[in-house]
Amino acid sequence: MNIKKSYNFFCILLIFTGIISCSESEKHTGFIDQNQELLVGLSEVIGYDHTYNYDFNILQEREKVQFYIPTNLSEGLNRIPNEMKEKFSLISTSDLPFVPATIESNIVTSWNAFNKLVFQIQFSYLENDEGYDTNFQDFFIVSITQYPENPFENMTEDDLANLDEDLEKRKYEILELTDELSLYYLPKSIDNFWPRMFDYYNYNEDEKRIYKESTGSYQYYAWYNGLIFKIGCNMDVDSVNPEPLVRKIILGN
């Protein structure tokens, strides 16, 4: 009997000690979300607005947006959650019809209504060797943001009707991504004008500040497997069709 009581007391003591240890650990780290640890060591900078697709406005509202100095692709991948980076693929530079002089990644975070950290990463392949200043040079830019639920399923009939009307004005081509999901493609208009500018992150090293810039671009937009994909490119689309590259990124094949 005494042995049993001692064992029970020991078990309770271990549980209590574990709770105290976890509490002290959380107090020590100061992390609200465990994925905050991924950002340790990255240099935070002032940012001017965040990117999103203006026709869909799905990620227009974000809370506590934080911007970080651009880094290389490998470092960027190591700074996002595993459950995010396992859901997409990156292209090879040999897939592009131009030779990138600049290849970088931007990480931007925000917080959702459930106090969870939301990651956005932008991968940029730029012909220009001066960084994000495209100057009408070729580029291929991929923006990926965590978004667990399919936003199109939650839209009302009125929302969908308004969206369809807006997309018709912009002349989007609605392609089939999967049997149930769409891939929205925005090409040039018939008079060879861009119907909507593509926005992307541009780091100004002198000012130590990230700006949101816009430029003409072929654009692709989709939700798939808990992620929002916004992809823009300006390159020789006759020599390399960007659609297979976009599908490779989103679907992994």
CSV table of N, CA and C in Angstrom, one decimal, residues 44-45 47 49-51 60-68 108-111 120 201:
chain,number,residue,atom,x,y,z
A,44,GLU,N,14.7,42.0,-38.8
A,44,GLU,CA,13.4,42.6,-39.1
A,44,GLU,C,13.6,44.1,-39.6
A,45,VAL,N,12.9,44.5,-40.6
A,45,VAL,CA,13.0,45.9,-41.1
A,45,VAL,C,11.6,46.4,-41.2
A,47,GLY,N,8.4,47.8,-43.1
A,47,GLY,CA,7.8,47.5,-44.4
A,47,GLY,C,6.7,48.4,-44.8
A,49,ASP,N,3.4,48.2,-46.5
A,49,ASP,CA,2.3,47.4,-47.0
A,49,ASP,C,2.7,46.0,-47.4
A,50,HIS,N,1.7,45.1,-47.5
A,50,HIS,CA,1.9,43.8,-47.9
A,50,HIS,C,1.3,43.4,-49.3
A,51,THR,N,1.7,42.4,-49.9
A,51,THR,CA,1.2,42.1,-51.2
A,51,THR,C,0.0,41.1,-51.2
A,60,GLN,N,-6.1,40.7,-48.1
A,60,GLN,CA,-6.0,42.2,-47.9
A,60,GLN,C,-5.8,42.6,-46.5
A,61,GLU,N,-6.6,42.0,-45.6
A,61,GLU,CA,-6.5,42.4,-44.2
A,61,GLU,C,-5.6,41.4,-43.4
A,62,ARG,N,-4.5,42.0,-42.8
A,62,ARG,CA,-3.6,41.2,-42.0
A,62,ARG,C,-3.3,42.0,-40.7
A,63,GLU,N,-3.0,41.2,-39.7
A,63,GLU,CA,-2.7,41.9,-38.4
A,63,GLU,C,-1.2,41.7,-38.0
A,64,LYS,N,-0.6,42.7,-37.5
A,64,LYS,CA,0.8,42.7,-37.0
A,64,LYS,C,1.8,42.2,-38.0
A,65,VAL,N,1.8,42.8,-39.2
A,65,VAL,CA,2.6,42.4,-40.3
A,65,VAL,C,4.1,42.8,-39.9
A,66,GLN,N,5.0,41.8,-40.1
A,66,GLN,CA,6.4,42.0,-39.9
A,66,GLN,C,7.2,41.6,-41.1
A,67,PHE,N,8.2,42.4,-41.5
A,67,PHE,CA,9.0,42.2,-42.7
A,67,PHE,C,10.5,41.9,-42.3
A,68,TYR,N,11.1,41.1,-43.1
A,68,TYR,CA,12.5,40.7,-42.9
A,68,TYR,C,13.4,40.9,-44.1
A,108,VAL,N,7.6,37.4,-44.9
A,108,VAL,CA,6.7,38.4,-44.3
A,108,VAL,C,5.7,37.6,-43.4
A,109,THR,N,5.5,38.0,-42.2
A,109,THR,CA,4.6,37.3,-41.3
A,109,THR,C,3.5,38.2,-40.8
A,110,SER,N,2.4,37.6,-40.3
A,110,SER,CA,1.3,38.3,-39.7
A,110,SER,C,0.7,37.3,-38.8
A,111,TRP,N,-0.4,37.8,-38.1
A,111,TRP,CA,-1.1,36.9,-37.1
A,111,TRP,C,-2.6,36.8,-37.5
A,120,GLN,N,4.3,34.2,-45.0
A,120,GLN,CA,4.3,34.4,-46.5
A,120,GLN,C,5.8,34.4,-46.9
A,201,TYR,N,7.6,42.4,-53.3
A,201,TYR,CA,8.4,43.1,-52.3
A,201,TYR,C,9.7,43.5,-52.9
